[in-house]
Amino acid sequence: MDTLEPTDRSTVRRNRKRAVTDRAVLHALLADALLVHVGVASPHGPLVLPSAFGVDLDGPDDGGSLYLHGSVASPWLRAAGQPVCVTVTELDGLVAGRSGFHHSMNYRSAVVLGTARDVTDVGERDRALDAIVDQMIPGRSATLRPSTRKELAATAVLAVPLREASVKVRSGGPNDEPEDVAAGIWGGHVPVRRVLGDPVPDSDAHGDVPAEVRALVQASVQAR
Amino acid sequence: MDTLEPTDRSTVRRNRKRAVTDRAVLHALLADALLVHVGVASPHGPLVLPSAFGVDLDGPDDGGSLYLHGSVASPWLRAAGQPVCVTVTELDGLVAGRSGFHHSMNYRSAVVLGTARDVTDVGERDRALDAIVDQMIPGRSATLRPSTRKELAATAVLAVPLREASVKVRSGGPNDEPEDVAAGIWGGHVPVRRVLGDPVPDSDAHGDVPAEVRALVQASVQAR
């Protein structure tokens, strides 16, 4: 099994039974997620920003590449050479225990630690930006015109290696105290999932909803 | 209007038109969210961890209190006196622009910056832990037995003031280039929402699903 390589800093210290070292779980989580939370250092302390992202498991970084992008004017995208933390979390359920202490959430999360790298190679930048679009809507990038020189000049792209990651998974019901279970109190969990609604065309949109957008929404409806 | 007070470090530098300084928007976002991402400094760089949370707008911190909890053995909960960043993000839609550059997401996010405070007062700890349970399932804490001394001793509670926050909101369709719109290409957005499934009782659960759990799921079904 191709496992992750947690180092001292990324080793899961709490809830070791929830730590999963199967790289396939990380890849499946990244495939499901639509956004990440990026931690960067600032002179005033850590900053955590939500961001779109893309993945290229064959990217040049050790373990594959996770890509972030944004305006070249964004201070947080000047993190090249700095340690960053990219966390992805999918909430799968609410765990209604028989005590406050045993309330919990079902989730899959990955905490990726690495040094950010500026992506400057023209080909890699193109692939990274396509990956970010396709993370939202699979197959979308192939339907779009190429980026203009002006658009590319306005866009910063960072890569983070996927080598060092801590993955945690919780599922199922509460782990209640035996005496609370014996007391006959109800306990269980409530599944949580993400659903896509019908596409909303722009007021100036022409023609049918594109196939890749229809397919994405249809897959979400079937998953209900 | 009661506005937030962005300081230099929390002022939204990019996309100012997406910055919202209405405190009511922050409060509504916090009411909708089920988890936050907490940024803490570590010797190796920033760490970002997903966490449950609770809110007490009448809490003792300036602007009200956001509460985090966890095991006393969790290193990240030893952040009292340190600057922390608590970010909450609700994803509302995928924006399918007519170019890669104009793909985006609809979301509401708040980046809360503050100094973490250990919550040691017995009454405040009780209220904080109840708020965290009720954030998941409103009304749930009142149905549960009190925490035991052992449970309380194993639990660390941190408070973060809600005074300093940057709130951003994006909604609607893409802001495409006029030439792409004129070319007759389709553009629009896809709504995203969170849906709760039917409660799953434990194998050893007795009796009906509690009213507050039923009400939460019912509200989600109606919102579909």
Short mmCIF file of C-alpha atoms in Angstrom, two decimals:
data_model
loop_
_atom_site.label_atom_id
_atom_site.label_comp_id
_atom_site.label_asym_id
_atom_site.label_seq_id
_atom_site.Cartn_x
_atom_site.Cartn_y
_atom_site.Cartn_z
CA MET A 1 0.00 0.00 0.00
CA ASP A 2 1.32 3.42 -0.90
CA THR A 3 1.23 5.19 2.42
CA LEU A 4 1.61 8.78 3.46
CA GLU A 5 4.76 9.76 5.27
CA PRO A 6 3.83 11.64 8.39
CA THR A 7 6.79 13.34 9.97
CA ASP A 8 6.95 14.48 13.56
CA ARG A 9 5.08 17.68 12.79
CA SER A 10 2.31 16.02 10.80
CA THR A 11 1.85 12.92 12.93
CA VAL A 12 -1.67 12.78 14.30
CA ARG A 13 -1.23 12.95 18.05
CA ARG A 14 -4.88 12.83 19.07
CA ASN A 15 -7.34 10.18 18.01
CA ARG A 16 -4.79 7.95 16.39
CA LYS A 17 -7.50 5.46 15.56
CA ARG A 18 -8.94 8.09 13.24
CA ALA A 19 -5.64 8.53 11.41
CA VAL A 20 -5.52 6.86 8.06
CA THR A 21 -2.26 6.42 6.24
CA ASP A 22 -3.65 5.15 2.99
CA ARG A 23 -2.74 7.50 0.21
CA ALA A 24 -5.82 6.39 -1.72
CA VAL A 25 -8.02 7.92 1.00
CA LEU A 26 -6.22 11.24 0.57
CA HIS A 27 -6.69 11.12 -3.18
CA ALA A 28 -10.39 10.26 -2.87
CA LEU A 29 -10.91 13.12 -0.40
CA LEU A 30 -9.15 15.56 -2.72
CA ALA A 31 -11.35 14.34 -5.58
CA ASP A 32 -14.51 15.03 -3.57
CA ALA A 33 -13.58 18.44 -2.19
CA LEU A 34 -14.38 21.79 -3.77
CA LEU A 35 -12.29 24.07 -1.56
CA VAL A 36 -9.41 24.04 0.88
CA HIS A 37 -8.36 26.25 3.76
CA VAL A 38 -4.82 27.58 3.37
CA GLY A 39 -2.76 28.61 6.38
CA VAL A 40 0.05 31.09 5.88
CA ALA A 41 2.16 32.94 8.40
CA SER A 42 1.75 36.70 8.69
CA PRO A 43 3.59 39.18 10.92
CA HIS A 44 0.46 39.23 13.10
CA GLY A 45 0.02 35.47 13.37
CA PRO A 46 -1.45 32.71 11.24
CA LEU A 47 -3.97 33.55 8.52
CA VAL A 48 -6.46 30.99 7.21
CA LEU A 49 -8.09 31.65 3.85
CA PRO A 50 -10.58 29.59 1.89
CA SER A 51 -9.47 28.84 -1.65
CA ALA A 52 -10.29 26.89 -4.76
CA PHE A 53 -7.65 24.33 -5.64
CA GLY A 54 -6.57 21.77 -8.19
CA VAL A 55 -4.61 18.54 -8.06
CA ASP A 56 -2.15 16.92 -10.44
CA LEU A 57 -1.03 13.59 -8.98
CA ASP A 58 1.58 13.45 -11.76
CA GLY A 59 2.75 16.98 -11.00
CA PRO A 60 6.45 17.65 -10.40
CA ASP A 61 6.24 17.84 -6.60
CA ASP A 62 7.00 14.90 -4.32
CA GLY A 63 3.72 13.02 -3.88
CA GLY A 64 2.05 15.03 -6.63
CA SER A 65 1.08 18.71 -6.73
CA LEU A 66 -1.76 20.62 -5.13
CA TYR A 67 -2.28 23.94 -6.88
CA LEU A 68 -3.60 27.26 -5.55
CA HIS A 69 -4.16 30.39 -7.56
CA GLY A 70 -5.24 33.96 -7.20
CA SER A 71 -4.43 37.53 -8.02
CA VAL A 72 -0.75 38.45 -8.18
CA ALA A 73 -1.76 41.30 -5.84
CA SER A 74 -2.86 38.91 -3.07
CA PRO A 75 -0.29 39.01 -0.24
CA TRP A 76 -0.96 35.39 0.76
CA LEU A 77 0.06 34.13 -2.67
CA ARG A 78 3.56 35.47 -2.03
CA ALA A 79 4.19 32.45 0.19
CA ALA A 80 6.69 30.77 -2.16
CA GLY A 81 9.54 29.30 -0.12
CA GLN A 82 7.46 29.50 3.06
CA PRO A 83 5.84 26.65 4.99
CA VAL A 84 2.12 26.52 4.35
CA CYS A 85 -0.66 24.27 5.56
CA VAL A 86 -3.47 23.24 3.23
CA THR A 87 -6.42 21.60 4.96
CA VAL A 88 -9.31 19.93 3.22
CA THR A 89 -12.38 18.84 5.16
CA GLU A 90 -15.53 17.07 4.03
CA LEU A 91 -18.29 17.00 6.64
CA ASP A 92 -20.20 13.70 6.44
CA GLY A 93 -22.42 13.73 9.49
CA LEU A 94 -23.46 15.02 12.89
CA VAL A 95 -23.02 12.57 15.75
CA ALA A 96 -25.76 12.94 18.37
CA GLY A 97 -24.31 11.26 21.43
CA ARG A 98 -26.09 10.55 24.69
CA SER A 99 -23.99 13.21 26.43
CA GLY A 100 -22.49 16.52 25.38
CA PHE A 101 -19.04 14.98 25.70
CA HIS A 102 -19.77 12.33 23.08
CA HIS A 103 -21.22 14.65 20.46
CA SER A 104 -18.97 14.65 17.43
CA MET A 105 -18.89 14.97 13.68
CA ASN A 106 -18.29 12.47 10.93
CA TYR A 107 -15.76 13.84 8.50
CA ARG A 108 -12.78 13.20 6.31
CA SER A 109 -9.91 15.66 6.61
CA ALA A 110 -6.38 16.02 5.37
CA VAL A 111 -3.78 18.42 6.72
CA VAL A 112 -1.08 18.88 4.09
CA LEU A 113 2.16 20.53 5.17
CA GLY A 114 4.74 21.71 2.72
CA THR A 115 6.77 24.52 1.30
CA ALA A 116 4.92 26.55 -1.31
CA ARG A 117 6.51 26.83 -4.74
CA ASP A 118 5.86 29.51 -7.35
CA VAL A 119 4.70 27.89 -10.56
CA THR A 120 6.43 29.76 -13.37
CA ASP A 121 6.72 27.18 -16.16
CA VAL A 122 4.21 28.12 -18.83
CA GLY A 123 3.05 24.57 -19.47
CA GLU A 124 2.70 23.74 -15.79
CA ARG A 125 0.77 26.97 -15.17
CA ASP A 126 -1.69 26.00 -17.90
CA ARG A 127 -2.14 22.52 -16.49
CA ALA A 128 -2.55 23.91 -12.97
CA LEU A 129 -5.21 26.42 -14.00
CA ASP A 130 -7.05 23.72 -15.94
CA ALA A 131 -6.89 21.43 -12.90
CA ILE A 132 -8.42 24.17 -10.73
CA VAL A 133 -11.34 24.66 -13.16
CA ASP A 134 -11.84 20.90 -13.52
CA GLN A 135 -11.82 20.41 -9.74
CA MET A 136 -15.05 22.45 -9.70
CA ILE A 137 -16.56 21.10 -12.91
CA PRO A 138 -14.83 17.99 -14.33
CA GLY A 139 -14.16 18.31 -18.04
CA ARG A 140 -14.89 22.04 -18.10
CA SER A 141 -11.43 23.34 -18.98
CA ALA A 142 -11.37 21.54 -22.34
CA THR A 143 -14.46 23.50 -23.43
CA LEU A 144 -13.00 26.96 -22.75
CA ARG A 145 -10.85 29.31 -24.80
CA PRO A 146 -7.17 29.52 -23.76
CA SER A 147 -6.25 32.11 -21.14
CA THR A 148 -5.04 35.40 -22.54
CA ARG A 149 -1.58 36.74 -21.85
CA LYS A 150 -3.18 39.46 -19.72
CA GLU A 151 -5.13 36.95 -17.65
CA LEU A 152 -2.03 34.82 -17.09
CA ALA A 153 0.01 37.87 -16.08
CA ALA A 154 -2.61 38.75 -13.45
CA THR A 155 -2.63 35.24 -11.95
CA ALA A 156 -0.25 33.79 -9.36
CA VAL A 157 -0.04 30.00 -9.09
CA LEU A 158 1.45 28.16 -6.12
CA ALA A 159 2.17 24.44 -5.79
CA VAL A 160 2.28 22.46 -2.55
CA PRO A 161 3.66 18.91 -2.50
CA LEU A 162 1.20 16.21 -1.45
CA ARG A 163 3.88 14.10 0.25
CA GLU A 164 3.39 15.11 3.88
CA ALA A 165 -0.21 14.76 5.00
CA SER A 166 -2.21 13.66 8.00
CA VAL A 167 -5.55 12.15 7.07
CA LYS A 168 -8.32 11.57 9.59
CA VAL A 169 -11.64 9.86 9.05
CA ARG A 170 -14.56 9.48 11.45
CA SER A 171 -17.76 7.67 10.59
CA GLY A 172 -20.68 5.99 12.32
CA GLY A 173 -22.53 6.68 15.55
CA PRO A 174 -21.45 7.97 18.96
CA ASN A 175 -19.00 6.19 21.27
CA ASP A 176 -21.14 6.70 24.34
CA GLU A 177 -20.58 5.77 27.96
CA PRO A 178 -22.02 2.30 28.73
CA GLU A 179 -24.17 3.72 31.54
CA ASP A 180 -25.79 6.25 29.18
CA VAL A 181 -26.54 3.47 26.68
CA ALA A 182 -27.91 1.28 29.47
CA ALA A 183 -30.19 4.13 30.57
CA GLY A 184 -32.10 3.69 27.31
CA ILE A 185 -31.35 7.13 25.87
CA TRP A 186 -31.51 7.56 22.08
CA GLY A 187 -28.24 8.04 20.21
CA GLY A 188 -27.31 8.07 16.56
CA HIS A 189 -26.03 10.22 13.74
CA VAL A 190 -27.38 12.42 10.97
CA PRO A 191 -25.76 12.10 7.52
CA VAL A 192 -24.69 15.37 5.87
CA ARG A 193 -24.10 15.73 2.17
CA ARG A 194 -23.59 18.40 -0.47
CA VAL A 195 -26.19 18.75 -3.19
CA LEU A 196 -26.01 20.80 -6.39
CA GLY A 197 -29.10 22.63 -7.60
CA ASP A 198 -30.25 23.20 -11.16
CA PRO A 199 -27.84 25.38 -13.15
CA VAL A 200 -28.83 29.06 -13.26
CA PRO A 201 -28.01 30.57 -16.67
CA ASP A 202 -26.84 34.18 -16.88
CA SER A 203 -29.43 36.60 -18.17
CA ASP A 204 -27.30 36.85 -21.33
CA ALA A 205 -26.53 33.12 -21.65
CA HIS A 206 -27.36 31.46 -24.94
CA GLY A 207 -28.04 27.83 -25.79
CA ASP A 208 -28.23 24.73 -23.67
CA VAL A 209 -26.50 24.14 -20.38
CA PRO A 210 -23.13 22.60 -21.35
CA ALA A 211 -22.85 18.81 -21.09
CA GLU A 212 -20.18 18.85 -18.37
CA VAL A 213 -22.30 21.15 -16.17
CA ARG A 214 -25.38 18.97 -16.72
CA ALA A 215 -23.37 15.84 -15.91
CA LEU A 216 -22.08 17.32 -12.65
CA VAL A 217 -25.55 18.28 -11.44
CA GLN A 218 -27.01 14.94 -12.57
CA ALA A 219 -24.36 13.05 -10.59
CA SER A 220 -25.30 15.07 -7.50
CA VAL A 221 -29.02 14.35 -7.97
CA GLN A 222 -28.36 10.61 -8.31
CA ALA A 223 -26.27 10.69 -5.14
CA ARG A 224 -29.29 11.95 -3.17
CA MET B 1 -25.56 49.65 11.55
CA ASP B 2 -23.29 47.77 13.90
CA THR B 3 -20.22 47.25 11.78
CA LEU B 4 -17.16 45.10 12.14
CA GLU B 5 -13.89 46.80 12.90
CA PRO B 6 -11.31 45.65 10.42
CA THR B 7 -7.83 46.66 11.45
CA ASP B 8 -4.90 46.85 9.10
CA ARG B 9 -4.25 43.11 9.39
CA SER B 10 -7.85 42.07 8.83
CA THR B 11 -8.77 44.59 6.14
CA VAL B 12 -9.79 42.83 2.96
CA ARG B 13 -7.20 43.92 0.45
CA ARG B 14 -8.47 42.02 -2.56
CA ASN B 15 -12.00 42.14 -3.91
CA ARG B 16 -13.13 44.96 -1.70
CA LYS B 17 -16.54 44.85 -3.33
CA ARG B 18 -16.96 41.41 -1.76
CA ALA B 19 -16.15 42.72 1.71
CA VAL B 20 -19.15 43.19 3.91
CA THR B 21 -18.92 45.10 7.13
CA ASP B 22 -22.34 44.31 8.46
CA ARG B 23 -22.09 42.47 11.72
CA ALA B 24 -25.45 40.85 11.03
CA VAL B 25 -23.94 39.04 8.03
CA LEU B 26 -21.21 37.62 10.27
CA HIS B 27 -23.76 36.49 12.81
CA ALA B 28 -25.95 34.84 10.14
CA LEU B 29 -22.93 33.04 8.68
CA LEU B 30 -21.92 31.77 12.11
CA ALA B 31 -25.49 30.57 12.66
CA ASP B 32 -25.41 28.56 9.41
CA ALA B 33 -21.97 26.99 9.77
CA LEU B 34 -21.21 23.63 11.35
CA LEU B 35 -17.43 23.82 11.48
CA VAL B 36 -14.56 26.27 11.35
CA HIS B 37 -10.91 26.04 10.35
CA VAL B 38 -8.56 27.20 13.10
CA GLY B 39 -5.09 28.50 12.32
CA VAL B 40 -2.43 28.32 15.01
CA ALA B 41 1.29 28.91 14.82
CA SER B 42 3.62 25.96 15.32
CA PRO B 43 7.43 25.86 15.35
CA HIS B 44 7.21 24.40 11.83
CA GLY B 45 4.79 26.96 10.40
CA PRO B 46 1.06 27.52 10.45
CA LEU B 47 -1.29 24.63 11.21
CA VAL B 48 -4.93 24.63 10.06
CA LEU B 49 -7.32 22.26 11.80
CA PRO B 50 -11.04 21.70 11.29
CA SER B 51 -13.08 22.08 14.45
CA ALA B 52 -16.57 22.21 15.83
CA PHE B 53 -17.41 25.53 17.45
CA GLY B 54 -20.01 27.45 19.38
CA VAL B 55 -21.00 31.10 19.64
CA ASP B 56 -22.22 33.24 22.51
CA LEU B 57 -22.88 36.75 21.23
CA ASP B 58 -23.34 37.81 24.86
CA GLY B 59 -20.09 36.14 25.90
CA PRO B 60 -17.47 38.12 27.82
CA ASP B 61 -15.19 38.81 24.84
CA ASP B 62 -15.30 42.02 22.84
CA GLY B 63 -17.84 41.46 20.06
CA GLY B 64 -19.05 38.22 21.66
CA SER B 65 -17.28 34.89 22.08
CA LEU B 66 -16.52 32.10 19.64
CA TYR B 67 -15.74 28.88 21.51
CA LEU B 68 -13.52 25.95 20.54
CA HIS B 69 -13.01 22.78 22.53
CA GLY B 70 -11.11 19.56 22.51
CA SER B 71 -8.94 17.25 24.52
CA VAL B 72 -6.64 18.84 27.08
CA ALA B 73 -3.93 16.72 25.41
CA SER B 74 -4.32 18.49 22.04
CA PRO B 75 -1.30 20.73 21.46
CA TRP B 76 -3.31 23.22 19.37
CA LEU B 77 -5.65 23.91 22.28
CA ARG B 78 -2.69 25.30 24.24
CA ALA B 79 -2.94 28.48 22.17
CA ALA B 80 -4.16 30.70 25.02
CA GLY B 81 -2.46 34.08 24.79
CA GLN B 82 -1.44 33.42 21.18
CA PRO B 83 -2.89 34.99 18.05
CA VAL B 84 -5.22 32.60 16.27
CA CYS B 85 -7.28 32.79 13.09
CA VAL B 86 -10.71 31.21 12.93
CA THR B 87 -12.15 31.00 9.44
CA VAL B 88 -15.67 29.95 8.59
CA THR B 89 -16.72 29.32 5.01
CA GLU B 90 -20.06 28.34 3.54
CA LEU B 91 -19.93 27.32 -0.11
CA ASP B 92 -23.06 28.50 -1.93
CA GLY B 93 -22.32 27.84 -5.60
CA LEU B 94 -19.98 27.10 -8.48
CA VAL B 95 -19.60 29.90 -11.00
CA ALA B 96 -19.15 28.57 -14.53
CA GLY B 97 -17.66 31.49 -16.41
CA ARG B 98 -17.02 31.72 -20.14
CA SER B 99 -13.26 31.52 -19.53
CA GLY B 100 -11.09 29.77 -17.00
CA PHE B 101 -10.13 33.14 -15.55
CA HIS B 102 -13.74 33.96 -14.66
CA HIS B 103 -14.57 30.69 -12.97
CA SER B 104 -15.28 31.36 -9.33
CA MET B 105 -17.28 30.21 -6.35
CA ASN B 106 -20.20 31.74 -4.53
CA TYR B 107 -19.53 31.71 -0.82
CA ARG B 108 -19.78 33.49 2.48
CA SER B 109 -16.64 33.58 4.58
CA ALA B 110 -15.41 35.22 7.74
CA VAL B 111 -11.80 35.43 8.87
CA VAL B 112 -11.75 36.11 12.61
CA LEU B 113 -8.46 37.23 14.13
CA GLY B 114 -7.91 37.37 17.84
CA THR B 115 -5.99 36.21 20.85
CA ALA B 116 -7.19 32.91 22.26
CA ARG B 117 -8.29 32.84 25.88
CA ASP B 118 -8.49 29.79 28.13
CA VAL B 119 -12.01 29.46 29.48
CA THR B 120 -11.67 28.47 33.12
CA ASP B 121 -14.82 29.86 34.77
CA VAL B 122 -17.07 26.89 35.53
CA GLY B 123 -20.26 28.60 34.42
CA GLU B 124 -18.74 29.93 31.20
CA ARG B 125 -17.30 26.49 30.39
CA ASP B 126 -20.77 24.97 30.77
CA ARG B 127 -22.33 27.60 28.53
CA ALA B 128 -19.53 27.21 25.95
CA LEU B 129 -19.89 23.43 25.77
CA ASP B 130 -23.68 23.77 25.48
CA ALA B 131 -23.20 26.31 22.67
CA ILE B 132 -20.94 23.88 20.80
CA VAL B 133 -23.53 21.08 21.02
CA ASP B 134 -26.37 23.44 20.05
CA GLN B 135 -24.38 24.76 17.06
CA MET B 136 -24.70 21.24 15.61
CA ILE B 137 -28.21 20.47 16.80
CA PRO B 138 -30.15 23.48 18.13
CA GLY B 139 -31.86 22.73 21.44
CA ARG B 140 -29.90 19.53 21.98
CA SER B 141 -27.89 20.53 25.07
CA ALA B 142 -31.02 21.04 27.19
CA THR B 143 -31.97 17.38 26.66
CA LEU B 144 -28.65 15.93 27.90
CA ARG B 145 -27.34 15.05 31.34
CA PRO B 146 -24.77 17.47 32.80
CA SER B 147 -21.12 16.81 32.00
CA THR B 148 -19.29 14.78 34.64
CA ARG B 149 -16.31 16.15 36.52
CA LYS B 150 -14.11 13.68 34.64
CA GLU B 151 -15.42 14.83 31.25
CA LEU B 152 -14.89 18.47 32.15
CA ALA B 153 -11.35 17.77 33.38
CA ALA B 154 -10.52 16.14 30.03
CA THR B 155 -11.84 19.09 28.00
CA ALA B 156 -10.03 22.30 27.10
CA VAL B 157 -12.15 25.29 26.06
CA LEU B 158 -10.78 28.33 24.22
CA ALA B 159 -12.56 31.59 23.47
CA VAL B 160 -11.81 33.93 20.57
CA PRO B 161 -13.34 37.43 20.48
CA LEU B 162 -15.62 38.12 17.51
CA ARG B 163 -14.58 41.78 17.29
CA GLU B 164 -12.03 41.67 14.49
CA ALA B 165 -13.37 39.93 11.41
CA SER B 166 -13.26 40.24 7.64
CA VAL B 167 -16.41 39.01 5.97
CA LYS B 168 -16.63 38.33 2.25
CA VAL B 169 -19.67 37.37 0.24
CA ARG B 170 -19.93 36.40 -3.43
CA SER B 171 -23.18 35.51 -5.15
CA GLY B 172 -24.64 35.36 -8.65
CA GLY B 173 -23.19 34.50 -12.03
CA PRO B 174 -19.80 35.09 -13.64
CA ASN B 175 -18.30 38.51 -14.37
CA ASP B 176 -17.22 37.58 -17.86
CA GLU B 177 -15.35 39.54 -20.52
CA PRO B 178 -17.78 41.37 -22.83
CA GLU B 179 -16.27 39.67 -25.91
CA ASP B 180 -16.91 36.20 -24.45
CA VAL B 181 -20.51 37.14 -23.68
CA ALA B 182 -20.90 38.61 -27.17
CA ALA B 183 -19.59 35.35 -28.65
CA GLY B 184 -22.77 33.64 -27.43
CA ILE B 185 -21.08 31.23 -25.03
CA TRP B 186 -23.16 29.85 -22.15
CA GLY B 187 -22.36 31.07 -18.64
CA GLY B 188 -24.07 30.71 -15.31
CA HIS B 189 -23.78 29.23 -11.87
CA VAL B 190 -24.71 26.06 -10.02
CA PRO B 191 -26.17 26.42 -6.50
CA VAL B 192 -24.58 24.29 -3.78
CA ARG B 193 -26.26 23.45 -0.52
CA ARG B 194 -25.91 21.16 2.46
CA VAL B 195 -28.61 18.59 3.06
CA LEU B 196 -29.15 16.39 6.11
CA GLY B 197 -30.27 12.80 5.64
CA ASP B 198 -32.61 10.75 7.81
CA PRO B 199 -31.23 10.16 11.31
CA VAL B 200 -29.48 6.80 11.72
CA PRO B 201 -30.16 5.34 15.19
CA ASP B 202 -27.45 3.36 16.97
CA SER B 203 -28.00 -0.37 17.02
CA ASP B 204 -28.67 -0.01 20.74
CA ALA B 205 -30.80 3.15 20.52
CA HIS B 206 -34.24 3.02 22.09
CA GLY B 207 -37.36 5.04 21.43
CA ASP B 208 -38.14 7.75 18.92
CA VAL B 209 -35.68 10.10 17.28
CA PRO B 210 -35.58 13.12 19.65
CA ALA B 211 -37.66 16.14 18.66
CA GLU B 212 -34.67 18.48 18.21
CA VAL B 213 -32.97 16.00 15.85
CA ARG B 214 -36.19 15.52 13.88
CA ALA B 215 -36.67 19.30 13.66
CA LEU B 216 -33.14 19.85 12.33
CA VAL B 217 -33.54 17.26 9.57
CA GLN B 218 -37.03 18.50 8.73
CA ALA B 219 -35.74 22.07 8.32
CA SER B 220 -33.08 20.76 5.91
CA VAL B 221 -35.67 18.83 3.87
CA GLN B 222 -37.88 21.91 3.59
CA ALA B 223 -34.90 23.96 2.45
CA ARG B 224 -34.42 21.62 -0.54
#
